[in-house]
PDB file of C-alpha atoms in Angstrom:
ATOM      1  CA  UNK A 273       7.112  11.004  16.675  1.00  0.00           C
ATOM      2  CA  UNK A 274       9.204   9.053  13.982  1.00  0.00           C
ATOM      3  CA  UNK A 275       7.259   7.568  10.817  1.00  0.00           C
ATOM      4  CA  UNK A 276       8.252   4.645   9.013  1.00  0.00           C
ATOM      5  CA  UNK A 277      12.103   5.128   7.888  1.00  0.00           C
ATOM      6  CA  UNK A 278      13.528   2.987   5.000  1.00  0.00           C
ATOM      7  CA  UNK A 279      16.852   2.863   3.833  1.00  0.00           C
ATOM      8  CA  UNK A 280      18.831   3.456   1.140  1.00  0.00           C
ATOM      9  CA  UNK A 281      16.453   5.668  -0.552  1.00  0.00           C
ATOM     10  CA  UNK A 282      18.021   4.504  -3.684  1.00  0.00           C
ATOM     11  CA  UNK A 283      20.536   1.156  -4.738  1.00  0.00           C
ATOM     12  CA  UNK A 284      21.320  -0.001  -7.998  1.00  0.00           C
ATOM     13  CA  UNK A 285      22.385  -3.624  -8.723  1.00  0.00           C
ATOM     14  CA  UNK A 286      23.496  -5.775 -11.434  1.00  0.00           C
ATOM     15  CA  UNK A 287      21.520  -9.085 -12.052  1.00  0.00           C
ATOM     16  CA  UNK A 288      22.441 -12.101  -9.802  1.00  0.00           C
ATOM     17  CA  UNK A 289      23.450  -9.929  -7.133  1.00  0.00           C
ATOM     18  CA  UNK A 290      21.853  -9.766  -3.620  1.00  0.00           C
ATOM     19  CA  UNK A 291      19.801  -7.125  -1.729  1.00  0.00           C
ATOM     20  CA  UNK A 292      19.219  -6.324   1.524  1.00  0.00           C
ATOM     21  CA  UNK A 293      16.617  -3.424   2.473  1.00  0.00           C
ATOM     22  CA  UNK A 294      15.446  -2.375   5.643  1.00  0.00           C
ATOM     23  CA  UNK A 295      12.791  -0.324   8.330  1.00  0.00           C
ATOM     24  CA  UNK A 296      12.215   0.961  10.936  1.00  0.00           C
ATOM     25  CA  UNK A 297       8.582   0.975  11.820  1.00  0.00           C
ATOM     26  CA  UNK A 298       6.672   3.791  13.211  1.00  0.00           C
ATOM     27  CA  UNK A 299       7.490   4.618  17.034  1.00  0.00           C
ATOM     28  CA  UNK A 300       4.426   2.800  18.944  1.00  0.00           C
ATOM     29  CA  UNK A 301       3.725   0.128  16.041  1.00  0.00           C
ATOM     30  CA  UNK A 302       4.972  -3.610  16.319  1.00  0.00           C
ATOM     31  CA  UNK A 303       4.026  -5.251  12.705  1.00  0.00           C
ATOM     32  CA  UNK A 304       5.990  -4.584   9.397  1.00  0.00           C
ATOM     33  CA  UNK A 305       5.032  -5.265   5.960  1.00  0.00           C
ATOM     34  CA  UNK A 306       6.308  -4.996   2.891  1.00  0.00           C
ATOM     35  CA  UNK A 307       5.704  -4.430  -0.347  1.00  0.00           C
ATOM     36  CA  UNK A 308       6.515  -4.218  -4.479  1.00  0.00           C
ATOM     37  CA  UNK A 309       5.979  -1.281  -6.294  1.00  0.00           C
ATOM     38  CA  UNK A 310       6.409  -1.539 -10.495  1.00  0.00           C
ATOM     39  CA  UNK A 311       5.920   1.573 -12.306  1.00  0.00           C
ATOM     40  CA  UNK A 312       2.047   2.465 -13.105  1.00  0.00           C
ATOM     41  CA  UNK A 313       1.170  -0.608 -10.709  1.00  0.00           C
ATOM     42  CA  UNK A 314       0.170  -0.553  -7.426  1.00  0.00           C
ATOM     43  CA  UNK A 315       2.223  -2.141  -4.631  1.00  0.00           C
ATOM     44  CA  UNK A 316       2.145  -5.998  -4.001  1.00  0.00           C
ATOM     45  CA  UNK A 317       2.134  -7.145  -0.766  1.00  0.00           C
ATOM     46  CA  UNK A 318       5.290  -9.328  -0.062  1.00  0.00           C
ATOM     47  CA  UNK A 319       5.247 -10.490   3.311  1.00  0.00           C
ATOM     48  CA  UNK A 320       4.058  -9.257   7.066  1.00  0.00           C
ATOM     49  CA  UNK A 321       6.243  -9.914  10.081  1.00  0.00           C
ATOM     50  CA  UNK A 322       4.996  -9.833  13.661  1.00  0.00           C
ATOM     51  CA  UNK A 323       6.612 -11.515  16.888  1.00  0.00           C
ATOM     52  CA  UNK A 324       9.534 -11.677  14.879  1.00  0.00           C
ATOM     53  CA  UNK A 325       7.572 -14.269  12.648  1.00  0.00           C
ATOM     54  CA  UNK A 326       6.636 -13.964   8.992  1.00  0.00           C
ATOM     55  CA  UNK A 327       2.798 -14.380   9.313  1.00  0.00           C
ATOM     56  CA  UNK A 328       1.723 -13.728   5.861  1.00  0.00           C
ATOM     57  CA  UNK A 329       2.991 -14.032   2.287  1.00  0.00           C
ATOM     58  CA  UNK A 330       2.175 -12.507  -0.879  1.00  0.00           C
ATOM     59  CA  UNK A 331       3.001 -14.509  -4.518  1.00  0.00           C
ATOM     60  CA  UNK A 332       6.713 -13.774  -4.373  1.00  0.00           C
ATOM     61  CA  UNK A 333       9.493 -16.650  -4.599  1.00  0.00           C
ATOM     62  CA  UNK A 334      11.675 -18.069  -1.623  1.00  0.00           C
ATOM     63  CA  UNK A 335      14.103 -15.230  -3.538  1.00  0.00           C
ATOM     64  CA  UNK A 336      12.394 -12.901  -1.403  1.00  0.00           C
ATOM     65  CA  UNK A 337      12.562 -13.077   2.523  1.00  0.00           C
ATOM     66  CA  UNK A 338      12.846 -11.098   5.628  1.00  0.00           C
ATOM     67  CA  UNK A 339      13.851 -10.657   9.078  1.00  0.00           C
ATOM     68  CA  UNK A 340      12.099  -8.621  11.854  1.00  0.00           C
ATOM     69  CA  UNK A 341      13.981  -7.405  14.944  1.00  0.00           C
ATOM     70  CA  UNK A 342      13.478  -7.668  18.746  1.00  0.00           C
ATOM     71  CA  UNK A 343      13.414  -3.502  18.449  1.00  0.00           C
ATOM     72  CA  UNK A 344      10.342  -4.471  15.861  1.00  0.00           C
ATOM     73  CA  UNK A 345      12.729  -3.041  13.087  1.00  0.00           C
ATOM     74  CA  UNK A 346      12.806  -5.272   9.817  1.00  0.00           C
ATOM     75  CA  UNK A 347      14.823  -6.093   6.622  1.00  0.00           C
ATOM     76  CA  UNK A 348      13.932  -7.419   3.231  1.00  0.00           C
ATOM     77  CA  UNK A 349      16.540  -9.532   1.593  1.00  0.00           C
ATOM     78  CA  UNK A 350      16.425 -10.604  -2.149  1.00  0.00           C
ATOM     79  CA  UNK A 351      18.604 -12.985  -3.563  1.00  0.00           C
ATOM     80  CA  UNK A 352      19.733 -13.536  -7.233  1.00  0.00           C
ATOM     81  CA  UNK A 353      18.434 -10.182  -8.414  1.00  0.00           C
ATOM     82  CA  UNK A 354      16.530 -10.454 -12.138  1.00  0.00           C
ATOM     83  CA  UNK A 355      16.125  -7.073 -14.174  1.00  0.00           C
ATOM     84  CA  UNK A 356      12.005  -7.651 -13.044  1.00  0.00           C
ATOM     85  CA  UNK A 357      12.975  -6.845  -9.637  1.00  0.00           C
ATOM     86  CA  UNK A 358      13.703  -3.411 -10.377  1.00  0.00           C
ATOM     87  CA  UNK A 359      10.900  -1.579  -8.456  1.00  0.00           C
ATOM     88  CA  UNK A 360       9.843   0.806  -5.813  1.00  0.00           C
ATOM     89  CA  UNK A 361       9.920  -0.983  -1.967  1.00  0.00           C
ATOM     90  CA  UNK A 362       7.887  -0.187   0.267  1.00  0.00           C
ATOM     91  CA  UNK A 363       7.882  -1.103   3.911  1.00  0.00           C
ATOM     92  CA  UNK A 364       4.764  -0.413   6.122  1.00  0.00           C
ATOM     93  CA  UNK A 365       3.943  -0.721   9.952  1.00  0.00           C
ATOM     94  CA  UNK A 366       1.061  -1.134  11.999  1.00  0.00           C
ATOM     95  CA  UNK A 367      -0.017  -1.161  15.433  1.00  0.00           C
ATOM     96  CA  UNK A 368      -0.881  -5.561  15.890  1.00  0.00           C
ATOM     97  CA  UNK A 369      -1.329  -7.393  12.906  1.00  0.00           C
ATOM     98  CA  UNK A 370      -5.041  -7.183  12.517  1.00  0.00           C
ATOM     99  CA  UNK A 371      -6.535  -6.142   9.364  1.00  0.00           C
ATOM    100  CA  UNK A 372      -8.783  -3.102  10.919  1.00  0.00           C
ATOM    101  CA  UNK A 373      -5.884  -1.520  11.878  1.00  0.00           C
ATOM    102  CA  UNK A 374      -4.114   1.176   8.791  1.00  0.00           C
ATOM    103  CA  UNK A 375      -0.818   0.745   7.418  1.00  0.00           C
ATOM    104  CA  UNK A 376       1.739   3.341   7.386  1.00  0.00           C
ATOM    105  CA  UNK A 377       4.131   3.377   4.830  1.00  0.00           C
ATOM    106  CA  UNK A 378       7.790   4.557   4.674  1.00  0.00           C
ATOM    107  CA  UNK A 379       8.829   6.396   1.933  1.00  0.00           C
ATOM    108  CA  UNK A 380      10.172   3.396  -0.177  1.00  0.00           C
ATOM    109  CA  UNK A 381      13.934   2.374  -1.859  1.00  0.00           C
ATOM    110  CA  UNK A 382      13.587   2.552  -5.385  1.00  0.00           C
ATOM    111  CA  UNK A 383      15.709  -0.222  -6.292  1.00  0.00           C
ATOM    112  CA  UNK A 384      17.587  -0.692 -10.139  1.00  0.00           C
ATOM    113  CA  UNK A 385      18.543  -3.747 -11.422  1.00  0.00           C
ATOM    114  CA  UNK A 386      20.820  -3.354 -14.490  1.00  0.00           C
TER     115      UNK A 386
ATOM    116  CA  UNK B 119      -7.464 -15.020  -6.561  1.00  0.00           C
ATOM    117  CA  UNK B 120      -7.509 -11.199  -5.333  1.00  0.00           C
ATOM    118  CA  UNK B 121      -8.472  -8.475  -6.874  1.00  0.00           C
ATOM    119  CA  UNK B 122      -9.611  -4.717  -6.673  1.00  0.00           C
ATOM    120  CA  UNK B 123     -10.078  -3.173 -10.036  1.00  0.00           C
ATOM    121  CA  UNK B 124     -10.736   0.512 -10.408  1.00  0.00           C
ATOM    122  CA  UNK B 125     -10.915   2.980 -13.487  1.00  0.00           C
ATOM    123  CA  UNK B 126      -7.117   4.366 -13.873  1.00  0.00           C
ATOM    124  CA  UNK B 127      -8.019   7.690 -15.457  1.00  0.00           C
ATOM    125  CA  UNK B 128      -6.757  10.449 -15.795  1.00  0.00           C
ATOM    126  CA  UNK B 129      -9.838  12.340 -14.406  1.00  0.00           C
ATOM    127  CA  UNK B 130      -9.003  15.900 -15.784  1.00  0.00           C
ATOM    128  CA  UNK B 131     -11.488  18.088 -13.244  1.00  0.00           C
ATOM    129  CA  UNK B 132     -12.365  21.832 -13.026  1.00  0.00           C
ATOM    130  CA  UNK B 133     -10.980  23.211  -9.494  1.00  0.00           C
ATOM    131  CA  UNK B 134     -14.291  23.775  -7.484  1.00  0.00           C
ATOM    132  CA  UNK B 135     -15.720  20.366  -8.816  1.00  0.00           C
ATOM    133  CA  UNK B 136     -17.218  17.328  -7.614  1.00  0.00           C
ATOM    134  CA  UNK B 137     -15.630  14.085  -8.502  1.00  0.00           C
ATOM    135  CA  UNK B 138     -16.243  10.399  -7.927  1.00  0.00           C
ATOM    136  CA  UNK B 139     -14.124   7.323  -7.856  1.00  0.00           C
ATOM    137  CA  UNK B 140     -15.376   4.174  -7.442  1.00  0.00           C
ATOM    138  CA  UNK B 141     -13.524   0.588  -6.952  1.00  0.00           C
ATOM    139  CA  UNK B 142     -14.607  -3.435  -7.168  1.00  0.00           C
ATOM    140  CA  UNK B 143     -13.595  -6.112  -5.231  1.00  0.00           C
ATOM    141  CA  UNK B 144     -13.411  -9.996  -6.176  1.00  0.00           C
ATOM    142  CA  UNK B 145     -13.209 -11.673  -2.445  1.00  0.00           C
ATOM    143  CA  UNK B 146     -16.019 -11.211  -0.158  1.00  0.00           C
ATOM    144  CA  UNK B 147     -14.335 -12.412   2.760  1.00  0.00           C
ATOM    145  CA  UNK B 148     -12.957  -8.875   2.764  1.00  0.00           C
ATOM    146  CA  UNK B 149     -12.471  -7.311   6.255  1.00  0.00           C
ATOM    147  CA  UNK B 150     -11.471  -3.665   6.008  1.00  0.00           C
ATOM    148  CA  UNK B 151     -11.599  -1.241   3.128  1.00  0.00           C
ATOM    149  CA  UNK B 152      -9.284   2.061   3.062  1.00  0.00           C
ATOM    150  CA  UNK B 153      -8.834   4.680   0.229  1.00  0.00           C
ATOM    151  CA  UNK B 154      -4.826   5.789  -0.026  1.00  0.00           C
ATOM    152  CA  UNK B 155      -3.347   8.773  -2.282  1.00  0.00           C
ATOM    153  CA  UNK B 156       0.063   8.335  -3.766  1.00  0.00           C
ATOM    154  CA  UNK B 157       1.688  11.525  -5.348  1.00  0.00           C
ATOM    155  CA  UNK B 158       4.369  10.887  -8.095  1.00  0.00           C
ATOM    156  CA  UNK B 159       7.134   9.143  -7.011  1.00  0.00           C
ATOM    157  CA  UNK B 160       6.538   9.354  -3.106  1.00  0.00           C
ATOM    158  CA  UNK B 161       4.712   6.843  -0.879  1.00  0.00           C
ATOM    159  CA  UNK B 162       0.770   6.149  -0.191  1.00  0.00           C
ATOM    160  CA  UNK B 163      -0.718   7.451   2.796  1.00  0.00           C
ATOM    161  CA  UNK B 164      -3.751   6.915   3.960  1.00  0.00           C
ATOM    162  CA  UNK B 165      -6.617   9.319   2.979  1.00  0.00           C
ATOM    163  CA  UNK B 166      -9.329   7.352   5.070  1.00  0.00           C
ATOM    164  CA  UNK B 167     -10.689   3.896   6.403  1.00  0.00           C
ATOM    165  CA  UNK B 168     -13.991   2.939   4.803  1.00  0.00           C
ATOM    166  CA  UNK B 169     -16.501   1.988   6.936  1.00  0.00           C
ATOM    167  CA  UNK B 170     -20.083   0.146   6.278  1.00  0.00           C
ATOM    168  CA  UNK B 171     -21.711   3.164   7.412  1.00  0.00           C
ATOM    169  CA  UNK B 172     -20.553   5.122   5.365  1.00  0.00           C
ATOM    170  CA  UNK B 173     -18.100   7.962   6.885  1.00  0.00           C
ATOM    171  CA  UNK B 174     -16.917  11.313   6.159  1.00  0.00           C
ATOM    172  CA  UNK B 175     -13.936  13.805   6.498  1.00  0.00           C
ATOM    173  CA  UNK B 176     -13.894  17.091   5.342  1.00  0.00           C
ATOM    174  CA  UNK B 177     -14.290  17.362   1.785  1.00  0.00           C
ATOM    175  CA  UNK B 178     -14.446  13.490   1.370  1.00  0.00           C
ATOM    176  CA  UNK B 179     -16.865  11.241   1.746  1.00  0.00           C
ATOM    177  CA  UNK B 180     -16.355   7.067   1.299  1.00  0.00           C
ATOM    178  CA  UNK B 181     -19.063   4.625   1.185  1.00  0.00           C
ATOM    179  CA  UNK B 182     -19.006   0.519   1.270  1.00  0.00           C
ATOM    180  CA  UNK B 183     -21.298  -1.849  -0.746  1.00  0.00           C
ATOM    181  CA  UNK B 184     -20.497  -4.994   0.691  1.00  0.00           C
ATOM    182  CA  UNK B 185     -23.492  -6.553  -1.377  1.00  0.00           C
ATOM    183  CA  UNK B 186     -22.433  -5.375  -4.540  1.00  0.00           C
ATOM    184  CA  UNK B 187     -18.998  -5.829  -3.364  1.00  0.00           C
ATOM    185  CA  UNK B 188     -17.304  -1.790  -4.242  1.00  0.00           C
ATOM    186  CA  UNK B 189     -16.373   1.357  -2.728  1.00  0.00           C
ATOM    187  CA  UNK B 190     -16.653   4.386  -3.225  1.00  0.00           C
ATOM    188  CA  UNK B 191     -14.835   7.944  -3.018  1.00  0.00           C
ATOM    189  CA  UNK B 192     -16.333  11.195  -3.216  1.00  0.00           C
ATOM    190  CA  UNK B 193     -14.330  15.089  -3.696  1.00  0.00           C
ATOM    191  CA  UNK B 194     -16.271  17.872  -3.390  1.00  0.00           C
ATOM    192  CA  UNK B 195     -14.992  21.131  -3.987  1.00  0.00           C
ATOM    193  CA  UNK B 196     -11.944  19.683  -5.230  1.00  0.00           C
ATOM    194  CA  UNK B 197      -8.489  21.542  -4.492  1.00  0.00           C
ATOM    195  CA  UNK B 198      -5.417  21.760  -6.964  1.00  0.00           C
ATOM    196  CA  UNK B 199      -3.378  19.815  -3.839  1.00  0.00           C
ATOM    197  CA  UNK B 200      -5.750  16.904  -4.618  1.00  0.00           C
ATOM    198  CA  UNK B 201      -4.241  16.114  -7.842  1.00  0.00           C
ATOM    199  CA  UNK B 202      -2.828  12.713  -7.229  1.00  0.00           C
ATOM    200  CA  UNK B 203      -3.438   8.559  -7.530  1.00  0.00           C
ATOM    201  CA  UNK B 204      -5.997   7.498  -5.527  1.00  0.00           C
ATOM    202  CA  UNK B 205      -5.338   3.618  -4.340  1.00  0.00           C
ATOM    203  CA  UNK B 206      -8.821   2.060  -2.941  1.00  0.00           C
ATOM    204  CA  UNK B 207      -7.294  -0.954  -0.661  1.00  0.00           C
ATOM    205  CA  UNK B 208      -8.763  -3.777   0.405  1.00  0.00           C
ATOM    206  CA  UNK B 209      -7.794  -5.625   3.865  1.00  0.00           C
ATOM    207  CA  UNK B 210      -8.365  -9.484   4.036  1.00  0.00           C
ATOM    208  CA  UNK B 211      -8.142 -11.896   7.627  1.00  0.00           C
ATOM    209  CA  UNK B 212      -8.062 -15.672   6.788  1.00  0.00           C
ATOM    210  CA  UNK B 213      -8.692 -16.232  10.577  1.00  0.00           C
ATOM    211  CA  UNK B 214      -4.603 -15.993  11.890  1.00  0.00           C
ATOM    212  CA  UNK B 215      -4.609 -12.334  11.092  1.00  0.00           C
ATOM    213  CA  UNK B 216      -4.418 -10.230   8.206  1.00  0.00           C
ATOM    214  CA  UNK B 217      -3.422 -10.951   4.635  1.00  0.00           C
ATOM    215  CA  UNK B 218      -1.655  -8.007   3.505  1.00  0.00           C
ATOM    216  CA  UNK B 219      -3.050  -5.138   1.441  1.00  0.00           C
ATOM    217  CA  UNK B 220      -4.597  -5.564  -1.774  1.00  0.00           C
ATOM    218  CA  UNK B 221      -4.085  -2.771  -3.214  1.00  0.00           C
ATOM    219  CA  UNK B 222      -5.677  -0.974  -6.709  1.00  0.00           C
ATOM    220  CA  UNK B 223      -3.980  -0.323  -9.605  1.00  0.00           C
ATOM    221  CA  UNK B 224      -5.350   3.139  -9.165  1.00  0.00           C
ATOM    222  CA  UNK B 225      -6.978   6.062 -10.118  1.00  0.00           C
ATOM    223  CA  UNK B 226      -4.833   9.162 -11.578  1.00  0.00           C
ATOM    224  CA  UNK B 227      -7.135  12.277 -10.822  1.00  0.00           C
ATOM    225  CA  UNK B 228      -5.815  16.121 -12.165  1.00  0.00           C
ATOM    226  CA  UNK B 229      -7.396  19.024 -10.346  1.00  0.00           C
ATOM    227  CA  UNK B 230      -7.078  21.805 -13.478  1.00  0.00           C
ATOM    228  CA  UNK B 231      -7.311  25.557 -12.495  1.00  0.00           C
TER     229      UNK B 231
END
């Protein structure tokens, strides 16, 4: 039974560049979320796709979207990377969308902006 | 605005101890309460939902003051392996399904032998 796979595990950028991340949610589970991760913080939630449909969003800029796959799979795309970016991301599933139901997480891509 | 504010430690705690975290929350329109650990540098994973009841697992015990708006972790006979960051999480639903995590900044807890 597959967990939540993210990859790279690691990317470095320069600023201005563009990112895209991406998961693979847990076998059985149909909503992805992701989130931010800064060092000694804890994560902040970005956005949460179900139905192939961002439902939710976080306090992040239009920098920051995402795609979610007919397989349920999902990418994160960031646009005009700023050294703030630089950050742990982590992408979480769950089975339906509904808060009573955990999150899983993946095991992140630390990402470096230099 | 959102927010779940807990103690960040360190707790420094004799193996064989009892310890006790405990974690506020601004929004009572809160749905669903969960306690995460996060070891350095790898992902959080869920240690256990919280329920109004009150629930238990093991060694762990969580309890929910919806009134007073916190929750609360308890380790008994704590374990070297528990040395980590606990994250207390909060769960909100604005009616077309849930907000996203609010997570803690967290609490940094060292089990010393």
């Amino acid at each position: 039974d597959a967990g939540v796979t993210q990859s790279p595990t690691h990317l470095i950028k320069t600023r201005g560049q563009q990112v895209t991340l991406r998961c693979s949610p847990k076998s059985g589970h149909d909503t992805v979320s992701w989130y931010q991760q800064a060092l000694g913080q804890g994560p902040q939630f970005i956005f949460q796709y179900y139905e192939e449909e961002e439902r939710q969003r976080g306090n992040f800029p239009d920098r920051f979207s995402g795609h979610q796959f007919p397989n349920y799979s999902s990418e994160l795309n960031v646009n005009a990377l700023l050294l703030g970016d630089s950050a742990l991301y982590l992408c979480a599933s769950s089975d339906g969308p509904n808060s009573n139901q955990p999150q899983h997480f993946g095991d992140g891509t630390r990402l470096s902006i230099l | 605005r959102k927010e779940v504010e807990q103690d960040p430690g360190p707790f420094n705690v004799p193996e064989g101890a009892t310890v006790a975290f405990n974690c506020t929350y601004s929004n009572s329109a809160s749905q669903s309460f969960f306690w995460y650990r996060q070891d350095c540098r790898k992902e959080p994973k869920l240690l256990m939902s919280v329920y109004s009841s009150g629930n238990e697992d093991g060694r762990f015990t969580a309890q929910l003051n919806r009134a007073s708006q916190y929750i609360s972790l308890l380790i008994r006979d704590s374990k070297l392996s528990d040395s980590a960051t606990y994250l207390c999480v909060v769960n909100e639903d604005s009616g077309g399904g849930a907000d996203g995590l609010t997570f803690g900044k967290g609490t940094h807890l060292i089990i010393q032998p």
